[in-house]
Coordinates of C-alpha atoms in Angstrom, one line a residue:
Chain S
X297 CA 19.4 -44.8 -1.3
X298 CA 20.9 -48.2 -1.4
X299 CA 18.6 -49.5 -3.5
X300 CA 19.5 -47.2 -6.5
X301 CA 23.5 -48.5 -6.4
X302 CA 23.3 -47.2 -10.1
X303 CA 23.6 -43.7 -8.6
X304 CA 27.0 -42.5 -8.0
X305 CA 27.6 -39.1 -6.7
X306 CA 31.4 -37.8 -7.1
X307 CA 33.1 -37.3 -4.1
X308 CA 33.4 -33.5 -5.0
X309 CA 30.8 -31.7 -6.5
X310 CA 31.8 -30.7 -10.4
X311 CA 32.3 -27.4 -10.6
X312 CA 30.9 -25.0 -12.4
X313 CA 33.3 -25.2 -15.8
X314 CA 33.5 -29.1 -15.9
X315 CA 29.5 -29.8 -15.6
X316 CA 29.0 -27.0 -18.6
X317 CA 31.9 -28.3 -20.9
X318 CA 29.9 -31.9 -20.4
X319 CA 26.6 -30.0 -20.9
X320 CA 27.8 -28.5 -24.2
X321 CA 29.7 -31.8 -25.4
X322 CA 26.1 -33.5 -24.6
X323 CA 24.4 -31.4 -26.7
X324 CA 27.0 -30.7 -29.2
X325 CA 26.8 -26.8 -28.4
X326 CA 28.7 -24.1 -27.6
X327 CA 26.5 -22.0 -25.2
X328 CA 27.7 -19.8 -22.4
X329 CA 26.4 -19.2 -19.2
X330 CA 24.5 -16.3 -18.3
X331 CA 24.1 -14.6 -14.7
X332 CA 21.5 -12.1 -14.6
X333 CA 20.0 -10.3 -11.4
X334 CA 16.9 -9.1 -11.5
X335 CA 14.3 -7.3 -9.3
X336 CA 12.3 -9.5 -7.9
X337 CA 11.8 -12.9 -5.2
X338 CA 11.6 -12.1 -1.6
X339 CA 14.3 -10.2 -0.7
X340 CA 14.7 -7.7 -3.8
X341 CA 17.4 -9.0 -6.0
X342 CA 17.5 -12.5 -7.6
X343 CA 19.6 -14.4 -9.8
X344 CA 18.6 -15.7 -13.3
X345 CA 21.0 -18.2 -14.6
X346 CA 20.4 -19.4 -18.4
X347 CA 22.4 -21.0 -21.2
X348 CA 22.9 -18.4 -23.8
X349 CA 24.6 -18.5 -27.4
X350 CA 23.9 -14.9 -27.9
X351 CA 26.1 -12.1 -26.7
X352 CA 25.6 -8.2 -25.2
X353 CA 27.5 -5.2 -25.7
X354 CA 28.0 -4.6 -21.9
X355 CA 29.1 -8.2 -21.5
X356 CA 32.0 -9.0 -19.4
X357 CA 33.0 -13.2 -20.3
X358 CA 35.0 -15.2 -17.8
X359 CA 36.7 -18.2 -19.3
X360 CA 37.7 -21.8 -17.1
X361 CA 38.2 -25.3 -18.4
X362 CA 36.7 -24.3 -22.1
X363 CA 33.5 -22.8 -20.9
X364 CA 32.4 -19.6 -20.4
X365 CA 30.1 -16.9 -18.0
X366 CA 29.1 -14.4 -19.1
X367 CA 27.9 -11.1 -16.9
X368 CA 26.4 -7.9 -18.6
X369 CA 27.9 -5.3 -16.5
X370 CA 24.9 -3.9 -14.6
X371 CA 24.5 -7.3 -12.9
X372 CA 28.3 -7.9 -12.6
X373 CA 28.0 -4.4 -10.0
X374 CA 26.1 -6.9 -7.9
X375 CA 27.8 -10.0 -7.7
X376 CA 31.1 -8.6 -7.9
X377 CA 33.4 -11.1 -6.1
X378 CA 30.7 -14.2 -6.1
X379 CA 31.8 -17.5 -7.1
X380 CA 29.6 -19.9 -10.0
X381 CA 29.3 -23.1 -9.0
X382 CA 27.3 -26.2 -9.6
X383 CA 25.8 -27.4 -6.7
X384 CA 24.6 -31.0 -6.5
X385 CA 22.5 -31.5 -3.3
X386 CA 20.3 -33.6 -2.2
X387 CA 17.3 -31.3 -3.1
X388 CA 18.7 -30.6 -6.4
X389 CA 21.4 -30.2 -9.0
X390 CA 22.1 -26.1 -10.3
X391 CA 24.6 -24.3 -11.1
X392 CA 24.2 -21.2 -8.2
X393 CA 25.9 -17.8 -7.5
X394 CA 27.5 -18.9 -3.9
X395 CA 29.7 -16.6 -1.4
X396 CA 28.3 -13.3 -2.7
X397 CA 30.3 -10.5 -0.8
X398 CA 27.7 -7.7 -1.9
X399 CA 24.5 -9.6 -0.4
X400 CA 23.0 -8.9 2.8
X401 CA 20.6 -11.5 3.2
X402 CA 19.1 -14.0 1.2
X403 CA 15.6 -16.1 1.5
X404 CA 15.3 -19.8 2.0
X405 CA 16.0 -20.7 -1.5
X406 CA 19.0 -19.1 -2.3
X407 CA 17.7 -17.4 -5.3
X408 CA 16.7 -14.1 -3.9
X409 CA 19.2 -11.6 -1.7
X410 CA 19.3 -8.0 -0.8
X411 CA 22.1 -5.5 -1.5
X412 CA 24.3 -3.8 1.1
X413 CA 23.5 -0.3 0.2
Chain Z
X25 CA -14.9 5.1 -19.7
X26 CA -16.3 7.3 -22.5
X27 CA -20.0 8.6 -22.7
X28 CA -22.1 6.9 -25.1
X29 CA -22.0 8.6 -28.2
X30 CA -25.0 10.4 -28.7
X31 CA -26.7 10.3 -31.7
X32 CA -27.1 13.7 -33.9
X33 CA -30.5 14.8 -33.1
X34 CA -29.0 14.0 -29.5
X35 CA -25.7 16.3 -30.3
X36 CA -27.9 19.1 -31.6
X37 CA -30.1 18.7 -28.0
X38 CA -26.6 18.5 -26.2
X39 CA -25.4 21.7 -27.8
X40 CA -28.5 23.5 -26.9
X41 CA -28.8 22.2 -23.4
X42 CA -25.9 23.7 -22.9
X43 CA -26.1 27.3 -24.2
X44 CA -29.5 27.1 -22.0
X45 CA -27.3 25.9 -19.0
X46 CA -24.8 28.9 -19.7
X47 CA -27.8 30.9 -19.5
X48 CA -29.1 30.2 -17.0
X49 CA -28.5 31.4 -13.1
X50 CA -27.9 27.7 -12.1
X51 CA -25.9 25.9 -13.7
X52 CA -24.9 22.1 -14.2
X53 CA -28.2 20.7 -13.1
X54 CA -28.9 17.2 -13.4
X55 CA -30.6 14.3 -12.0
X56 CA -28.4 12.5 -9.4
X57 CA -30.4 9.4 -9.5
X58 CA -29.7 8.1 -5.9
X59 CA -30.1 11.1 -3.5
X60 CA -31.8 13.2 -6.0
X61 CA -29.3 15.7 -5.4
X62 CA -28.2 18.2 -8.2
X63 CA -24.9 18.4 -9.6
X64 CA -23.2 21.5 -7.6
X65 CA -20.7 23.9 -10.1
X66 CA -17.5 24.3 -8.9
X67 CA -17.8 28.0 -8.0
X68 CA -20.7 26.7 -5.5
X69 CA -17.9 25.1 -3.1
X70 CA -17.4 26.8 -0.5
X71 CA -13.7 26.3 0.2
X72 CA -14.5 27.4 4.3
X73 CA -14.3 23.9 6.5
X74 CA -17.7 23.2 7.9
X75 CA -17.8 21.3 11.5
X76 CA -19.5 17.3 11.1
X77 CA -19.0 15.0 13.4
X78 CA -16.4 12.8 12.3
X79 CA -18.1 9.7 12.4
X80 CA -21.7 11.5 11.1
X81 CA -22.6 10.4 8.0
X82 CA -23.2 13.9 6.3
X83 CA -21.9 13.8 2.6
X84 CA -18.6 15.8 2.9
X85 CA -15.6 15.5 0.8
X86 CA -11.8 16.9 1.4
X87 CA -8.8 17.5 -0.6
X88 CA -6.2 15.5 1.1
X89 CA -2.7 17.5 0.9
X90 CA -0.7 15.4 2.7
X91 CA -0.4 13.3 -0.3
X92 CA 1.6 12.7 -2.7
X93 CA 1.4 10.6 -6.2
X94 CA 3.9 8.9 -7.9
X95 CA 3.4 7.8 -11.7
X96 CA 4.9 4.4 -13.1
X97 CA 4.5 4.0 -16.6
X98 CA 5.4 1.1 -19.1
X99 CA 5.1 -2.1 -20.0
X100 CA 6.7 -3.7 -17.1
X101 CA 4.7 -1.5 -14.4
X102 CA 2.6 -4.8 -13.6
X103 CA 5.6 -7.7 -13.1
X104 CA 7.7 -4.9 -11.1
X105 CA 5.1 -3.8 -8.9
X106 CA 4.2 -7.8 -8.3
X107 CA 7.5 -8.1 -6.7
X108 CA 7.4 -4.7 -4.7
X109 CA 3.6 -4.5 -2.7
X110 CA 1.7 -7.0 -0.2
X111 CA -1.1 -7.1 -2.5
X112 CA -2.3 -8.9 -5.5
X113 CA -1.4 -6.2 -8.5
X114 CA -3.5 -8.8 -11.1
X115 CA -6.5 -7.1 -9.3
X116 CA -5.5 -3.9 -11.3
X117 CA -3.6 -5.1 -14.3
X118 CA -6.5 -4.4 -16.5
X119 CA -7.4 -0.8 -15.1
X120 CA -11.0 -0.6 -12.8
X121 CA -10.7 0.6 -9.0
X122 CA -7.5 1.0 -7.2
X123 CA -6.1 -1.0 -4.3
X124 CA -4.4 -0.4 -0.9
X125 CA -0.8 -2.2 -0.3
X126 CA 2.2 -1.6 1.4
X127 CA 6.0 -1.6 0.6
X128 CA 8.2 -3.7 2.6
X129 CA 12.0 -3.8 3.1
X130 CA 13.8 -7.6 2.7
X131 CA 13.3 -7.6 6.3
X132 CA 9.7 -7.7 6.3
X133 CA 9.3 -3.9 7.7
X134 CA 7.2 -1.1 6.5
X135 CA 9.1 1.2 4.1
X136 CA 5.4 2.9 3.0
X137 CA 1.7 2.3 2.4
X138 CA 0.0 3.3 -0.3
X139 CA -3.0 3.4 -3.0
X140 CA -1.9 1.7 -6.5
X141 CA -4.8 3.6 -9.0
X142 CA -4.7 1.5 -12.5
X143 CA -5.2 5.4 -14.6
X144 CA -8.1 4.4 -16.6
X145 CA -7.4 6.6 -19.2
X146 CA -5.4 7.9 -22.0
X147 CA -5.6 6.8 -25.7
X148 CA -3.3 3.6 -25.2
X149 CA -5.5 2.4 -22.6
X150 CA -5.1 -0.1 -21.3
X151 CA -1.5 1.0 -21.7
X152 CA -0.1 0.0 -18.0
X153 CA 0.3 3.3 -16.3
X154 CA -0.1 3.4 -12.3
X155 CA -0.6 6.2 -9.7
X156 CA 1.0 5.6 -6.4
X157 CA -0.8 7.4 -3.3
X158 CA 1.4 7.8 -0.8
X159 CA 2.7 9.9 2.5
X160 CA 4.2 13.3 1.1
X161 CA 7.0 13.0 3.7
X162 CA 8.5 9.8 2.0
X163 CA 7.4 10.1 -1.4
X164 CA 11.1 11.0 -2.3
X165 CA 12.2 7.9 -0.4
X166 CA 9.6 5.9 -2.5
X167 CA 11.1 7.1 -5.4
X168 CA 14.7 6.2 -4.3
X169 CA 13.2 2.5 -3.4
X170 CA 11.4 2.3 -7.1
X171 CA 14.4 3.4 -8.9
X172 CA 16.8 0.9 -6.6
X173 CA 15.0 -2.1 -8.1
X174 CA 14.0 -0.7 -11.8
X175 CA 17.4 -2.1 -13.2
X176 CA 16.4 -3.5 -16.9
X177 CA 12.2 -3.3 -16.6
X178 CA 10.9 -0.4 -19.0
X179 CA 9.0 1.7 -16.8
X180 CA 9.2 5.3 -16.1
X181 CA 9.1 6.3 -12.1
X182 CA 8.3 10.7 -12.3
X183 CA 6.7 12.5 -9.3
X184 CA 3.2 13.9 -10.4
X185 CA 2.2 15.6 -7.2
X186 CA 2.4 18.9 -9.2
X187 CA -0.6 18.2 -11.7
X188 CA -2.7 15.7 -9.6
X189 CA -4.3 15.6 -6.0
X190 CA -5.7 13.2 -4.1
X191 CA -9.1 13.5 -2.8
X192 CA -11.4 11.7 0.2
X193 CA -15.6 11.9 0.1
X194 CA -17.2 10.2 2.8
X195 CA -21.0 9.8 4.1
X196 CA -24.3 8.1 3.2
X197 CA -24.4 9.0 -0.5
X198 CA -20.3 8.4 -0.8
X199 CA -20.5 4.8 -1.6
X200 CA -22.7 5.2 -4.8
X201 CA -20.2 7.5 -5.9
X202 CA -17.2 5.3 -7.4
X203 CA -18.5 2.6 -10.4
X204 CA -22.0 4.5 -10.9
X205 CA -22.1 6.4 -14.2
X206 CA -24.8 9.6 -14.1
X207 CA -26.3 11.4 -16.4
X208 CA -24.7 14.5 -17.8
X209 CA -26.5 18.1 -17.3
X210 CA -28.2 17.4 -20.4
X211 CA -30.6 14.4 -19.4
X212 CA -33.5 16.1 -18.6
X213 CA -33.6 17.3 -22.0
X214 CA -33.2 14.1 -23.2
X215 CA -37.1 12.6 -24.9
X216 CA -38.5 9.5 -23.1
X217 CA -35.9 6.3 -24.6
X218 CA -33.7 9.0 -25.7
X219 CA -29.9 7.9 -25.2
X220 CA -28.4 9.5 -22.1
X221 CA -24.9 10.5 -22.1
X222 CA -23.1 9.3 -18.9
X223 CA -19.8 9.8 -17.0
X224 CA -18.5 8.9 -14.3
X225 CA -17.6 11.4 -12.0
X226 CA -13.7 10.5 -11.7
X227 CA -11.5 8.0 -13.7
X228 CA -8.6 7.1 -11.0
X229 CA -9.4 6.2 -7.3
X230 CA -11.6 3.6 -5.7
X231 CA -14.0 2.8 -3.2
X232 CA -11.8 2.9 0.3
X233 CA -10.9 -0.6 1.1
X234 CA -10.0 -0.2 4.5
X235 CA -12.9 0.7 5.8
X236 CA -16.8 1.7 4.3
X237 CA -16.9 4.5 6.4
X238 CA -14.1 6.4 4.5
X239 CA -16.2 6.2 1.6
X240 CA -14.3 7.1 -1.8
X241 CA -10.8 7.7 -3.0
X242 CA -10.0 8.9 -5.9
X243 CA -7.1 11.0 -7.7
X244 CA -7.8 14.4 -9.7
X245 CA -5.9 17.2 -12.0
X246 CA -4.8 19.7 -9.3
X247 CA -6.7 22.2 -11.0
X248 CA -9.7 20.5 -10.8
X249 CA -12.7 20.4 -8.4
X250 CA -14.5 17.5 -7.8
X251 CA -17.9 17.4 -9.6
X252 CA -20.3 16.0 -6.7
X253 CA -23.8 15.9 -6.1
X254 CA -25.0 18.9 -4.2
X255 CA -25.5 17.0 -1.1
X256 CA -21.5 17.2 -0.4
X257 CA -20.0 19.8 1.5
X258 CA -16.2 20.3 1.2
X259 CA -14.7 20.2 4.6
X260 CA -10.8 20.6 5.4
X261 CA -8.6 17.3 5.5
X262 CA -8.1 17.2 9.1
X263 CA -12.2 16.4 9.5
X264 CA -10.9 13.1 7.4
X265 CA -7.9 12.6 9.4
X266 CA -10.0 12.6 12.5
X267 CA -12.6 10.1 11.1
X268 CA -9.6 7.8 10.0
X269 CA -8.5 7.8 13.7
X270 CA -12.0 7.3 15.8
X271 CA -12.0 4.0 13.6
X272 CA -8.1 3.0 13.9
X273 CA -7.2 3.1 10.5
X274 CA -3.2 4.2 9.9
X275 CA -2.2 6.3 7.1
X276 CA 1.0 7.8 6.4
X277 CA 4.8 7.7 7.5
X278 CA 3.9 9.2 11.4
X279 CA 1.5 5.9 11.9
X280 CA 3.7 3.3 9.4
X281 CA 7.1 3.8 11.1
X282 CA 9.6 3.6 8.1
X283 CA 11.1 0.6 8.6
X284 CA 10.2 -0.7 11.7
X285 CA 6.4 -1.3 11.7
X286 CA 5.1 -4.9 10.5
X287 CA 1.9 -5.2 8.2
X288 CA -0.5 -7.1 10.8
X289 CA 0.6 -5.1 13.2
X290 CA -0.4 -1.9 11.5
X291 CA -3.6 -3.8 10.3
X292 CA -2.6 -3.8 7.0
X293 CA -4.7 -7.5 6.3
X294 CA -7.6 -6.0 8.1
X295 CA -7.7 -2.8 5.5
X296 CA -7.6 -5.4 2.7
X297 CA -3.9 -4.1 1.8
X298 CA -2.2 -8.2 2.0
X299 CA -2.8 -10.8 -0.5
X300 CA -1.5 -14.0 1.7
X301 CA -1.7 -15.9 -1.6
X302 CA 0.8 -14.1 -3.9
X303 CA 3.9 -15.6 -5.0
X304 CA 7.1 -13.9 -4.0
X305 CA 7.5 -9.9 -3.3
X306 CA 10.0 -8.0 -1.4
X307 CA 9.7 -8.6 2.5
X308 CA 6.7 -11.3 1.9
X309 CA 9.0 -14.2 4.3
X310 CA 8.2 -12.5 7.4
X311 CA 5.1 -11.7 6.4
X312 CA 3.2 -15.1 5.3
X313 CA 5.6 -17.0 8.6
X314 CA 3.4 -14.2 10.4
X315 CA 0.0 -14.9 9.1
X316 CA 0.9 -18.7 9.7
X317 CA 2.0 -18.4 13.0
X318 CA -1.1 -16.4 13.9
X319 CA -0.4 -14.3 16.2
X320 CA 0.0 -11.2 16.8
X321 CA 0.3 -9.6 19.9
X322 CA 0.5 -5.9 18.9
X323 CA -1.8 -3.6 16.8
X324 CA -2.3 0.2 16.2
X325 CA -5.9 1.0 17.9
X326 CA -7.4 4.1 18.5
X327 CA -6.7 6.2 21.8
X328 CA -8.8 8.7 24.1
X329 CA -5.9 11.1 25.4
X330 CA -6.9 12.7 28.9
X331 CA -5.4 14.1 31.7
X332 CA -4.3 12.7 34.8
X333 CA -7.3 13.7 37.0
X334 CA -9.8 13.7 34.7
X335 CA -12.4 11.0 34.5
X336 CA -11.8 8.0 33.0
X337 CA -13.0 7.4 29.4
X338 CA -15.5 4.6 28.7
X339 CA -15.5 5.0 24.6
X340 CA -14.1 7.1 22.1
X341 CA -15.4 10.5 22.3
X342 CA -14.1 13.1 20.4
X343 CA -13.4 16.6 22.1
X344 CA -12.8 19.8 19.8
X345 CA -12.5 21.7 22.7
X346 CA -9.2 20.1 24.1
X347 CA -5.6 20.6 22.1
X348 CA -3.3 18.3 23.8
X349 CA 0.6 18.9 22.8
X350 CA 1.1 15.2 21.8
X351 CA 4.0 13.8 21.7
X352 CA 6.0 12.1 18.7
X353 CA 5.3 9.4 16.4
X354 CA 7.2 6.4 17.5
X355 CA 7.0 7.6 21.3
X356 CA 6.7 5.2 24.2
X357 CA 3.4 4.3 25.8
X358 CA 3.5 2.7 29.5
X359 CA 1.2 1.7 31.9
X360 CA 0.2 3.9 34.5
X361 CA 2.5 3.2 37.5
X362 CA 4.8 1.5 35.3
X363 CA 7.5 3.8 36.4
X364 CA 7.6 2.3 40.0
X365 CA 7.6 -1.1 38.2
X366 CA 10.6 -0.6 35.4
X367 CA 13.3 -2.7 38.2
X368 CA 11.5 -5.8 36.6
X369 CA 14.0 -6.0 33.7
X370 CA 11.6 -5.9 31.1
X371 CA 13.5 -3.4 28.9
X372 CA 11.9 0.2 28.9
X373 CA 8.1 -1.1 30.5
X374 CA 6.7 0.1 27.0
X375 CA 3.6 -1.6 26.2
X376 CA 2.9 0.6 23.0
X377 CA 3.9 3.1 20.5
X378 CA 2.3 7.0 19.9
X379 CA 1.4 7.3 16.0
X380 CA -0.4 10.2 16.0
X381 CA -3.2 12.6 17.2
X382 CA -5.2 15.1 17.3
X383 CA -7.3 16.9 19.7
X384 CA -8.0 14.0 22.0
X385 CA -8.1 11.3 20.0
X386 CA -5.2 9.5 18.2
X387 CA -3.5 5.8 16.9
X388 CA -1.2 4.0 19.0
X389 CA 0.9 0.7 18.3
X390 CA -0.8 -1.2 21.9
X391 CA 0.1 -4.5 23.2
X392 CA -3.4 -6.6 22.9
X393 CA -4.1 -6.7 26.8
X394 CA -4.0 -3.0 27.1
X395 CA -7.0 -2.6 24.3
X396 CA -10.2 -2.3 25.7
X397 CA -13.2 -3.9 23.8
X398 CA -15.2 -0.6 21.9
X399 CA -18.2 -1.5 24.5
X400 CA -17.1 -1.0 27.9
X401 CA -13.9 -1.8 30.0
X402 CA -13.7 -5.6 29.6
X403 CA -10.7 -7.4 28.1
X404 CA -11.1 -8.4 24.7
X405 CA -7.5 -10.0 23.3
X406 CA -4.6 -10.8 24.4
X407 CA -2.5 -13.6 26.7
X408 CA -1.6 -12.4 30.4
X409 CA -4.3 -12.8 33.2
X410 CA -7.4 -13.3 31.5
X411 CA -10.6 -11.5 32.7
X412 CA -8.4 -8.2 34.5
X413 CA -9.3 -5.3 32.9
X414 CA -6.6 -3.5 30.7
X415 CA -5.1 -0.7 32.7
X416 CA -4.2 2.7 31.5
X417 CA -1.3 4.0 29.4
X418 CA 0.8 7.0 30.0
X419 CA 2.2 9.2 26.8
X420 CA 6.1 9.8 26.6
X421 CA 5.1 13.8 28.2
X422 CA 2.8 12.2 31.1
X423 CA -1.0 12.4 29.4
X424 CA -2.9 9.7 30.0
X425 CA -4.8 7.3 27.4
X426 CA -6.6 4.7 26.7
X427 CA -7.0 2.4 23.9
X428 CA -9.9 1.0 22.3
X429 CA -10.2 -1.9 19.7
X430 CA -12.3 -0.9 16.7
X431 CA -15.8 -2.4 16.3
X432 CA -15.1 -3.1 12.8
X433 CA -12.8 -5.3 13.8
X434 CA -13.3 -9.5 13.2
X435 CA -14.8 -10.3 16.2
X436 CA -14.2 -14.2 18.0
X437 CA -17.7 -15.7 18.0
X438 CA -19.0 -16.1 21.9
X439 CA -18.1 -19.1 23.6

């Protein structure tokens, strides 16, 4: 690591508002981000994050520091009480659903989870 | 699928074939090209269970009521069902033969197994549409776990037990039955290079990939009787329950314990039910650290039930003269004079589970060194004292048993 003295990490990990206000002022955009779950990965449920300009009907949008989430409501049912965040970790830089009270379990790569029924 | 269409001077024979075959006293008589058998109408079947040995290999053929089928339907079926089963659903994306797979929990347990059938028909076809074979005692659970993870994919889930059945034909001729088109009652009409209308004799099912000697699978309308050669006899569904049990093959909710059972230890790999190569489904973690781990120290064999003081079994011999009471599925199995042992610590002194039986035979979930090799009494798997023979088991009501590993089974090379 020393070698690369270019490479800073901050201290704190931006959050989850900061690194998409610099991601839309990069790209001169206005796109929100969207949290899906779908069916699917090894444990049932997974997430599906994606930059989105477009906009449902069932949407629910939650606004911090200029930037915006937005949930349609059947996936907001299961991560209800979750926090976004961007996660910069040695194994990669995403933004990730973290703390998710309604999950059970979730595989090795934090993508996929199972419900409490 | 469809018959090659005849040409007109073809029809015309076609049309009179058939006012002949009305007339006539026997009906439905063709050339089945491999046994030389004749097509059999289905008034001919006589609906009264015949006796075969179960491991004979007389053409017989049962309807199999325990079933149940479950129809998903839609463009999505394919990517949902991916994500659901153990095995590969590309296999059957694009209709042909059916394949056996199981539903898992996150955990990695055994929710059900089942048949996926792509239904080769329909004027859409390939439009994706997908019957699910499975237990009748869970098929309402199944349908709870489908509609669980539907959430946005267009597909409908509907229960179709009430217009389709499931079906088993086994024996020597069975295997030529599933992919072989044959001529229809007219092709004896037909002149010499004449075009022969074909069919094939069912649409949805497939050749049983858990084992050859359960011969074909395959899904009808309820109404309907299976159009067979006349070599097959229609026997009742226990005859096929009896033959899936002298060669260790599980089926169903009382051998699968809902979830609690594990795929390799329920020999789900060894019936060609687990693709270890697939990308992500529900419950595949346990399942692929499993396979890579390679062990597996548990798996459900068959069993020879006796009594106490009768003589000791030396292979699996089917009695149709004894009607054990059997205890229940998930039961405990100890060794004989594990009762004066249990002060060890060892938690109950179970070695094994009870799936089910009947007469004297049945399945059992058995710890590897209790499973003795088809052939004799000598040891076959397993990790503790190498070279003792396994001992005896003991059912949860005090019958004895014994277990026997399947001689299909993957066999070690000899040192």
């Amino acid at each position: 690591m020393a070698a690369h003295g270019n490479v800073s990490r901050s201290p704190r990990p931006a959050s989850c508002g900061q690194r998409l206000a610099e991601i839309n002022r990069r790209e001169g955009a206005a796109r929100a981000l969207r949290v899906l779950v779908d069916a699917g990965g090894c444990h049932g449920f997974q997430y599906r994050l994606e930059l989105t300009d477009r906009s449902e009907e069932d949407d629910v949008v939650f606004e911090r520091d200029g930037s915006r989430v937005v949930v349609d409501a059947m996936s907001l049912d299961m991560i209800r009480g979750s926090t976004i965040d961007f996660v910069d970790e040695l194994i990669g830089s995403s933004f990730q659903v973290v703390g998710n009270p309604n999950a059970e379990s979730a595989c090795g790569c934090k993508t996929s989870f199972s419900i409490k029924i | 699928m469809t018959a090659t269409r005849p040409a007109a001077a073809a029809a015309a024979l076609l049309a009179h074939s058939r006012r002949a075959a009305a007339a006539s006293a026997r009906p439905q008589i063709a050339l089945w090209r491999a046994t030389g058998a004749r097509w059999l109408s289905s008034e001919a079947h006589p609906d009264r269970p015949a006796v075969h040995l179960p491991l004979g290999d007389a053409d017989v053929f049962a309807r199999l009521d325990g079933r149940a089928v479950v129809r998903i339907d839609g463009p999505d079926s394919v990517p949902f069902l991916q994500g659901m089963v153990t095995n590969q659903m590309t296999l059957v994306e694009r209709g042909g033969a059916g394949i056996l797979a199981a539903f898992l929990n996150a955990q990695g347990r055994i929710l059900f197994d089942a048949f996926i059938f792509p239904e080769n028909k329909g004027s859409e076809f390939p439009h994706p549409s997908f019957l699910i074979d499975c237990d009748v005692m869970v098929a309402e659970l199944l349908e709870t776990h489908l509609k669980r993870y539907k959430l946005r994919r267009k597909i409908a889930i509907s229960n179709a037990s009430d217009s389709l059945a499931v079906w088993q034909a086994w024996g020597r001729s069975s295997d030529l039955l599933w992919g072989s088109y044959v001529s229809r009652d007219c092709a004896r009409h037909v002149p010499i290079g004449g075009i022969v209308p074909k069919e094939s004799f069912c649409d949805v099912g497939c050749r049983d990939p858990r084992n050859k000697q359960l011969g074909v699978r395959f899904v009808l309308d309820r109404a309907a009787v299976p159009k067979l050669p006349t070599t097959f006899e229609r026997v009742g569904a226990d005859e096929f329950t009896l033959r899936r049990m002298m060669l260790g093959i599980p089926e169903g909710a009382a051998d699968f314990f809902y979830e609690h059972s594990l795929p390799l230890e329920s020999n789900l790999e060894f019936m060609s039910g687990v693709d270890f190569r697939k990308g992500c489904y529900l419950g595949q973690e346990l399942t692929i650290r499993t396979y890579h781990t390679g062990v597996t120290r548990k798996r459900i064999v068959p069993i020879q039930i006796f009594k106490a003081d009768q003589a000791l079994p030396t292979q699996l011999t089917l009695d149709r003269g004894v009607s054990f009471e059997l205890p229940e599925s998930q039961s405990d199995l100890k060794p004989v004079g594990a009762a004066e042992k249990s002060t060890r610590g060892r938690g109950t002194g179970a070695v094994g589970k009870f799936c089910s039986g009947m007469n004297n035979i049945g399945l059992a979930l058995v710890r590897l060194e209790h499973v003795h090799s088809s052939s004799g009494s000598q040891q076959i798997l397993g990790e503790d004292a190498p070279g003792a023979p396994p001992g005896d088991l003991v059912l949860s009501n005090g019958l004895h048993a014994r277990a026997f590993a399947p001689a299909w089974w993957p066999q070690a090379p000899p040192a």
